[in-house]
């Protein structure tokens, strides 16, 4: 795993890069947040959807809630980018919609859009 710094509008984002899934549970998600905080001085995480276990997107597992609650508790913000069109779950679509209307969790199509959401 590598974390790339991207700065826009005087806000730093940590863009997570990897060839492997890096978020598999709440602890691995928190480790990424703390790494970004200590290495780059930011709590803004941008990550490709494919780097997160698919269980995150099955809301009934509770993993998304657990991870996102930890991020909120620690002042973290996250933007997850990728293709969500193949999901048919209405609860997931509602969750994505509500998240995108908040200020801490975003689901976008591209990395640039993810950075934009965290730096506006």
Steps between C-alpha positions, in 0.01 A plus 500: 500500500610851418344831602527791259448858614265715294437863594215713372357824642761480778354167616713186499356161404666163539437290189543131580663294226543125496466191284327317787195549718619711793181553701371165625369602842464801729858472630658506154286804411608675820865413429475682166346805665773513766775447240366794298476714813856434611671489159311776318322691775154434356188307590359519146519158335440433130483132405399292200196281564689187393742545793216443748358157576171436325339431839510876558238544228268237648344717767356207694856398601527819705856557379429832329334635812783381722772649279325830439417542869870460583587763238245743642621434857859578398411803285571320175331558168499255210415510132469166322514505123401240245208351311187444706260435210494120543359519853126437518448537876261785573637543856854536357385751238319697772811483720719633218251779426477606866878483545559722198270761653703508821848632569712202604437201271475511121458252217614626159581368154856631469801583713478864393136516613598341833770762558254775403246381759757509781653835403205724430 
